PDB file of C-alpha atoms in Angstrom:
ATOM      1  CA  MET A   1      24.495  15.517 -30.495  1.00 94.00           C
ATOM      2  CA  LYS A   2      23.523  18.646 -29.694  1.00 97.00           C
ATOM      3  CA  LEU A   3      19.900  20.362 -27.370  1.00 97.00           C
ATOM      4  CA  TYR A   4      18.265  22.975 -27.773  1.00 98.00           C
ATOM      5  CA  THR A   5      16.884  24.446 -24.001  1.00 97.00           C
ATOM      6  CA  SER A   6      13.302  24.583 -25.999  1.00 96.00           C
ATOM      7  CA  GLU A   7      13.482  20.879 -26.703  1.00 96.00           C
ATOM      8  CA  LEU A   8      14.347  19.516 -23.103  1.00 95.00           C
ATOM      9  CA  ALA A   9      10.970  18.310 -21.058  1.00 92.00           C
ATOM     10  CA  GLU A  10      10.441  16.636 -24.421  1.00 94.00           C
ATOM     11  CA  ARG A  11      13.665  14.830 -25.384  1.00 95.00           C
ATOM     12  CA  ALA A  12      14.560  14.419 -22.226  1.00 96.00           C
ATOM     13  CA  ARG A  13      13.263  10.449 -22.126  1.00 96.00           C
ATOM     14  CA  GLU A  14      16.182   9.904 -25.254  1.00 97.00           C
ATOM     15  CA  LEU A  15      18.788  11.820 -23.308  1.00 98.00           C
ATOM     16  CA  HIS A  16      20.613   8.874 -21.612  1.00 97.00           C
ATOM     17  CA  ALA A  17      23.821   9.163 -18.897  1.00 96.00           C
ATOM     18  CA  GLY A  18      26.954   9.642 -20.281  1.00 95.00           C
ATOM     19  CA  ASP A  19      25.839  11.472 -23.030  1.00 96.00           C
ATOM     20  CA  LYS A  20      27.535  14.431 -24.065  1.00 97.00           C
ATOM     21  CA  VAL A  21      25.585  16.775 -25.632  1.00 97.00           C
ATOM     22  CA  LEU A  22      26.773  20.881 -26.614  1.00 97.00           C
ATOM     23  CA  LEU A  23      23.154  22.435 -25.587  1.00 98.00           C
ATOM     24  CA  SER A  24      21.980  25.877 -26.986  1.00 98.00           C
ATOM     25  CA  GLY A  25      19.207  27.748 -25.488  1.00 98.00           C
ATOM     26  CA  THR A  26      17.907  30.324 -22.249  1.00 98.00           C
ATOM     27  CA  VAL A  27      19.567  28.879 -19.292  1.00 98.00           C
ATOM     28  CA  TYR A  28      19.341  30.465 -15.809  1.00 98.00           C
ATOM     29  CA  THR A  29      21.370  31.236 -13.810  1.00 96.00           C
ATOM     30  CA  SER A  30      20.353  30.222  -9.914  1.00 94.00           C
ATOM     31  CA  ARG A  31      22.689  29.295  -6.906  1.00 94.00           C
ATOM     32  CA  ASP A  32      21.852  28.932  -3.145  1.00 93.00           C
ATOM     33  CA  ALA A  33      20.862  32.743  -2.360  1.00 96.00           C
ATOM     34  CA  ALA A  34      18.781  32.891  -4.856  1.00 97.00           C
ATOM     35  CA  HIS A  35      16.914  29.400  -5.034  1.00 97.00           C
ATOM     36  CA  LYS A  36      16.396  30.517  -0.902  1.00 97.00           C
ATOM     37  CA  ARG A  37      14.397  33.551  -2.051  1.00 98.00           C
ATOM     38  CA  ILE A  38      12.260  31.896  -5.274  1.00 98.00           C
ATOM     39  CA  LYS A  39      11.610  28.771  -2.469  1.00 97.00           C
ATOM     40  CA  ALA A  40       9.706  31.895  -0.415  1.00 98.00           C
ATOM     41  CA  LEU A  41       7.773  33.655  -3.286  1.00 98.00           C
ATOM     42  CA  LEU A  42       6.445  30.166  -4.051  1.00 97.00           C
ATOM     43  CA  ASP A  43       5.341  29.430  -1.339  1.00 97.00           C
ATOM     44  CA  LYS A  44       3.929  32.883  -1.002  1.00 97.00           C
ATOM     45  CA  GLY A  45       1.785  32.367  -4.339  1.00 96.00           C
ATOM     46  CA  GLU A  46       4.051  35.281  -5.410  1.00 96.00           C
ATOM     47  CA  ASP A  47       5.339  34.812  -9.124  1.00 95.00           C
ATOM     48  CA  VAL A  48       9.556  33.703  -9.273  1.00 96.00           C
ATOM     49  CA  PRO A  49      12.005  35.411 -11.344  1.00 96.00           C
ATOM     50  CA  TYR A  50      10.681  33.159 -14.649  1.00 96.00           C
ATOM     51  CA  ASP A  51       8.604  30.698 -15.943  1.00 96.00           C
ATOM     52  CA  LEU A  52      10.166  27.055 -14.412  1.00 96.00           C
ATOM     53  CA  ARG A  53       8.163  25.115 -16.136  1.00 96.00           C
ATOM     54  CA  GLY A  54      10.699  23.618 -19.497  1.00 96.00           C
ATOM     55  CA  ALA A  55      13.215  26.162 -18.008  1.00 97.00           C
ATOM     56  CA  ALA A  56      17.389  24.940 -17.070  1.00 98.00           C
ATOM     57  CA  ILE A  57      18.193  26.460 -14.481  1.00 98.00           C
ATOM     58  CA  TYR A  58      22.906  26.556 -14.694  1.00 97.00           C
ATOM     59  CA  TYR A  59      24.039  26.919 -11.227  1.00 97.00           C
ATOM     60  CA  ALA A  60      26.719  29.243 -11.181  1.00 94.00           C
ATOM     61  CA  GLY A  61      28.011  33.200  -9.431  1.00 89.00           C
ATOM     62  CA  PRO A  62      29.715  34.400 -13.287  1.00 90.00           C
ATOM     63  CA  THR A  63      32.655  37.033 -13.134  1.00 86.00           C
ATOM     64  CA  ALA A  64      32.209  40.636 -14.594  1.00 87.00           C
ATOM     65  CA  ALA A  65      32.280  40.757 -18.282  1.00 88.00           C
ATOM     66  CA  LYS A  66      35.717  41.827 -20.010  1.00 85.00           C
ATOM     67  CA  ASP A  67      35.592  44.134 -23.196  1.00 86.00           C
ATOM     68  CA  GLY A  68      34.324  41.917 -25.705  1.00 87.00           C
ATOM     69  CA  MET A  69      32.140  39.496 -23.696  1.00 89.00           C
ATOM     70  CA  ALA A  70      28.321  38.525 -22.878  1.00 93.00           C
ATOM     71  CA  ILE A  71      30.215  37.409 -19.309  1.00 92.00           C
ATOM     72  CA  GLY A  72      33.221  36.707 -17.363  1.00 88.00           C
ATOM     73  CA  SER A  73      34.657  33.525 -15.683  1.00 88.00           C
ATOM     74  CA  CYS A  74      30.620  31.055 -16.173  1.00 89.00           C
ATOM     75  CA  GLY A  75      31.729  27.839 -13.715  1.00 88.00           C
ATOM     76  CA  PRO A  76      29.572  25.054 -12.300  1.00 94.00           C
ATOM     77  CA  THR A  77      28.892  25.401  -8.094  1.00 91.00           C
ATOM     78  CA  THR A  78      28.509  22.216  -6.193  1.00 94.00           C
ATOM     79  CA  SER A  79      24.355  20.910  -7.650  1.00 96.00           C
ATOM     80  CA  SER A  80      23.991  19.405  -4.013  1.00 97.00           C
ATOM     81  CA  ARG A  81      23.406  22.378  -1.742  1.00 96.00           C
ATOM     82  CA  MET A  82      20.700  23.285  -4.199  1.00 97.00           C
ATOM     83  CA  ASP A  83      19.066  19.658  -3.143  1.00 98.00           C
ATOM     84  CA  VAL A  84      17.494  20.867  -0.959  1.00 98.00           C
ATOM     85  CA  TYR A  85      15.449  22.548  -3.201  1.00 98.00           C
ATOM     86  CA  ALA A  86      15.405  21.276  -6.579  1.00 98.00           C
ATOM     87  CA  PRO A  87      12.574  18.337  -6.279  1.00 98.00           C
ATOM     88  CA  GLU A  88      10.255  21.298  -5.990  1.00 98.00           C
ATOM     89  CA  PHE A  89      11.252  23.250  -8.500  1.00 98.00           C
ATOM     90  CA  LEU A  90      11.577  19.534 -10.602  1.00 98.00           C
ATOM     91  CA  ASP A  91       7.897  19.758  -9.731  1.00 98.00           C
ATOM     92  CA  ARG A  92       6.353  21.931 -11.348  1.00 97.00           C
ATOM     93  CA  GLY A  93       8.619  21.810 -14.385  1.00 97.00           C
ATOM     94  CA  LEU A  94      11.715  22.413 -14.394  1.00 98.00           C
ATOM     95  CA  SER A  95      13.460  20.566 -17.474  1.00 98.00           C
ATOM     96  CA  ALA A  96      16.568  20.925 -16.539  1.00 98.00           C
ATOM     97  CA  MET A  97      19.590  21.319 -14.343  1.00 98.00           C
ATOM     98  CA  ILE A  98      23.185  21.788 -14.798  1.00 98.00           C
ATOM     99  CA  GLY A  99      26.317  21.988 -12.293  1.00 97.00           C
ATOM    100  CA  LYS A 100      28.600  19.061 -10.648  1.00 96.00           C
ATOM    101  CA  GLY A 101      29.020  16.603  -8.831  1.00 95.00           C
ATOM    102  CA  GLU A 102      26.567  14.069  -6.829  1.00 96.00           C
ATOM    103  CA  ARG A 103      23.339  14.432  -5.865  1.00 98.00           C
ATOM    104  CA  SER A 104      20.234  13.234  -3.764  1.00 98.00           C
ATOM    105  CA  GLU A 105      18.777  10.104  -3.912  1.00 97.00           C
ATOM    106  CA  ALA A 106      15.821  12.967  -3.708  1.00 98.00           C
ATOM    107  CA  VAL A 107      16.743  15.051  -6.740  1.00 98.00           C
ATOM    108  CA  CYS A 108      17.351  11.621  -8.616  1.00 98.00           C
ATOM    109  CA  GLU A 109      14.095  10.102  -8.242  1.00 98.00           C
ATOM    110  CA  ALA A 110      12.255  13.743  -8.826  1.00 98.00           C
ATOM    111  CA  ILE A 111      14.426  14.145 -11.975  1.00 98.00           C
ATOM    112  CA  CYS A 112      12.988  10.671 -12.863  1.00 98.00           C
ATOM    113  CA  SER A 113       9.580  11.208 -11.989  1.00 98.00           C
ATOM    114  CA  ASN A 114       9.489  14.055 -13.752  1.00 98.00           C
ATOM    115  CA  ASN A 115      11.226  13.402 -16.903  1.00 97.00           C
ATOM    116  CA  ALA A 116      14.061  15.819 -16.133  1.00 98.00           C
ATOM    117  CA  VAL A 117      18.027  15.483 -17.110  1.00 98.00           C
ATOM    118  CA  TYR A 118      20.437  16.604 -14.283  1.00 98.00           C
ATOM    119  CA  PHE A 119      23.417  17.993 -17.032  1.00 98.00           C
ATOM    120  CA  CYS A 120      27.165  17.820 -15.138  1.00 96.00           C
ATOM    121  CA  ALA A 121      29.715  20.712 -16.665  1.00 94.00           C
ATOM    122  CA  ILE A 122      33.291  20.651 -17.208  1.00 83.00           C
ATOM    123  CA  GLY A 123      34.936  22.235 -12.920  1.00 76.00           C
ATOM    124  CA  GLY A 124      37.763  24.737 -13.071  1.00 70.00           C
ATOM    125  CA  ALA A 125      36.474  25.859 -17.132  1.00 72.00           C
ATOM    126  CA  GLY A 126      35.152  28.574 -16.164  1.00 74.00           C
ATOM    127  CA  ALA A 127      37.393  31.218 -18.156  1.00 76.00           C
ATOM    128  CA  LEU A 128      36.396  28.450 -21.160  1.00 78.00           C
ATOM    129  CA  ALA A 129      33.037  28.406 -20.108  1.00 83.00           C
ATOM    130  CA  CYS A 130      32.319  31.682 -20.877  1.00 86.00           C
ATOM    131  CA  LYS A 131      32.926  32.260 -24.655  1.00 89.00           C
ATOM    132  CA  CYS A 132      30.054  29.242 -24.773  1.00 92.00           C
ATOM    133  CA  ILE A 133      27.047  32.425 -23.473  1.00 95.00           C
ATOM    134  CA  THR A 134      26.193  34.968 -25.833  1.00 95.00           C
ATOM    135  CA  GLU A 135      24.296  36.897 -24.245  1.00 96.00           C
ATOM    136  CA  CYS A 136      23.738  37.869 -19.709  1.00 96.00           C
ATOM    137  CA  GLU A 137      21.021  40.097 -18.723  1.00 96.00           C
ATOM    138  CA  VAL A 138      20.309  40.061 -14.748  1.00 96.00           C
ATOM    139  CA  ILE A 139      16.238  39.339 -14.486  1.00 97.00           C
ATOM    140  CA  ALA A 140      16.553  39.085 -10.046  1.00 97.00           C
ATOM    141  CA  PHE A 141      18.127  40.133  -6.573  1.00 97.00           C
ATOM    142  CA  GLU A 142      20.604  42.466  -8.040  1.00 96.00           C
ATOM    143  CA  ASP A 143      21.646  42.656  -4.515  1.00 97.00           C
ATOM    144  CA  LEU A 144      22.795  39.274  -4.515  1.00 96.00           C
ATOM    145  CA  GLY A 145      25.776  40.329  -7.276  1.00 93.00           C
ATOM    146  CA  CYS A 146      27.177  36.899  -8.783  1.00 91.00           C
ATOM    147  CA  GLU A 147      24.574  34.946  -7.540  1.00 94.00           C
ATOM    148  CA  SER A 148      21.039  37.096  -8.981  1.00 96.00           C
ATOM    149  CA  VAL A 149      19.637  35.801 -10.994  1.00 97.00           C
ATOM    150  CA  LYS A 150      20.445  36.173 -15.216  1.00 97.00           C
ATOM    151  CA  ARG A 151      19.383  34.552 -18.519  1.00 98.00           C
ATOM    152  CA  LEU A 152      22.026  33.256 -20.278  1.00 97.00           C
ATOM    153  CA  ARG A 153      22.588  32.266 -23.728  1.00 97.00           C
ATOM    154  CA  PHE A 154      24.196  29.036 -24.695  1.00 97.00           C
ATOM    155  CA  GLU A 155      26.564  28.664 -27.705  1.00 97.00           C
ATOM    156  CA  GLU A 156      26.558  24.932 -27.743  1.00 97.00           C
ATOM    157  CA  PHE A 157      27.990  24.218 -24.208  1.00 96.00           C
ATOM    158  CA  PRO A 158      28.999  21.323 -23.312  1.00 96.00           C
ATOM    159  CA  LEU A 159      27.835  19.068 -20.885  1.00 97.00           C
ATOM    160  CA  ILE A 160      27.603  15.269 -19.592  1.00 96.00           C
ATOM    161  CA  VAL A 161      23.918  14.228 -18.825  1.00 97.00           C
ATOM    162  CA  ALA A 162      25.155  12.683 -15.582  1.00 97.00           C
ATOM    163  CA  VAL A 163      21.668  11.531 -14.287  1.00 98.00           C
ATOM    164  CA  ASP A 164      19.466  10.691 -16.824  1.00 98.00           C
ATOM    165  CA  CYS A 165      14.599  10.416 -15.885  1.00 98.00           C
ATOM    166  CA  HIS A 166      15.551   6.152 -16.457  1.00 97.00           C
ATOM    167  CA  GLY A 167      17.700   6.318 -13.302  1.00 96.00           C
ATOM    168  CA  GLY A 168      21.014   6.635 -14.540  1.00 97.00           C
ATOM    169  CA  ASN A 169      23.075   8.424 -13.192  1.00 97.00           C
ATOM    170  CA  ILE A 170      27.836   8.069 -13.957  1.00 95.00           C
ATOM    171  CA  PHE A 171      28.678   9.061 -10.240  1.00 94.00           C
ATOM    172  CA  GLN A 172      27.289   5.464  -9.619  1.00 89.00           C
ATOM    173  CA  THR A 173      27.804   3.184 -13.130  1.00 82.00           C
ATOM    174  CA  GLY A 174      31.095   5.190 -12.622  1.00 69.00           C
ATOM    175  CA  ARG A 175      32.778   4.009  -8.827  1.00 65.00           C
ATOM    176  CA  LYS A 176      31.166   0.387 -10.040  1.00 61.00           C
ATOM    177  CA  ILE A 177      33.562   0.406 -13.584  1.00 64.00           C
ATOM    178  CA  TYR A 178      36.367   1.849 -11.706  1.00 56.00           C
ATOM    179  CA  ALA A 179      35.262  -0.708  -8.073  1.00 56.00           C
ATOM    180  CA  LYS A 180      36.211  -3.718 -10.515  1.00 57.00           C
TER     181      LYS A 180
END
């Protein structure tokens, strides 16, 4: 299924765990250090680097771009490290998260209650993933280097719906299938 980030908030109910998606549109990178700073800004009532409402976050720390590329290797990082922040970000309107690995029960519940989605990207394929990213701009926390917040432009970036807003979760259903 082809999907645009601008449609995520309204089309999340159409997505089900296991669906394959080619995502296009604006996505923001944010990881541990950036999440900590964004949370501190939210706690102080200050502006954050991007509007969380309707946003999609990619848990990634891309490398520098090589000649002719918008970005270097850009694979997903382990999502569970952001679980402490995710429920609040979802409650504030975040539409989607992209990373790898399982999420906590609190995050899965927040995905359901906020009609959001968690996508998994293929780990270990960052050099291939960067071919689906056509633009990259550092927009905040430049001092964090590869962990700075960047605005990316995805063009048919391949993803799998890992946790949907209906309670579907490939990590749970997958274990049940293979346990038989």
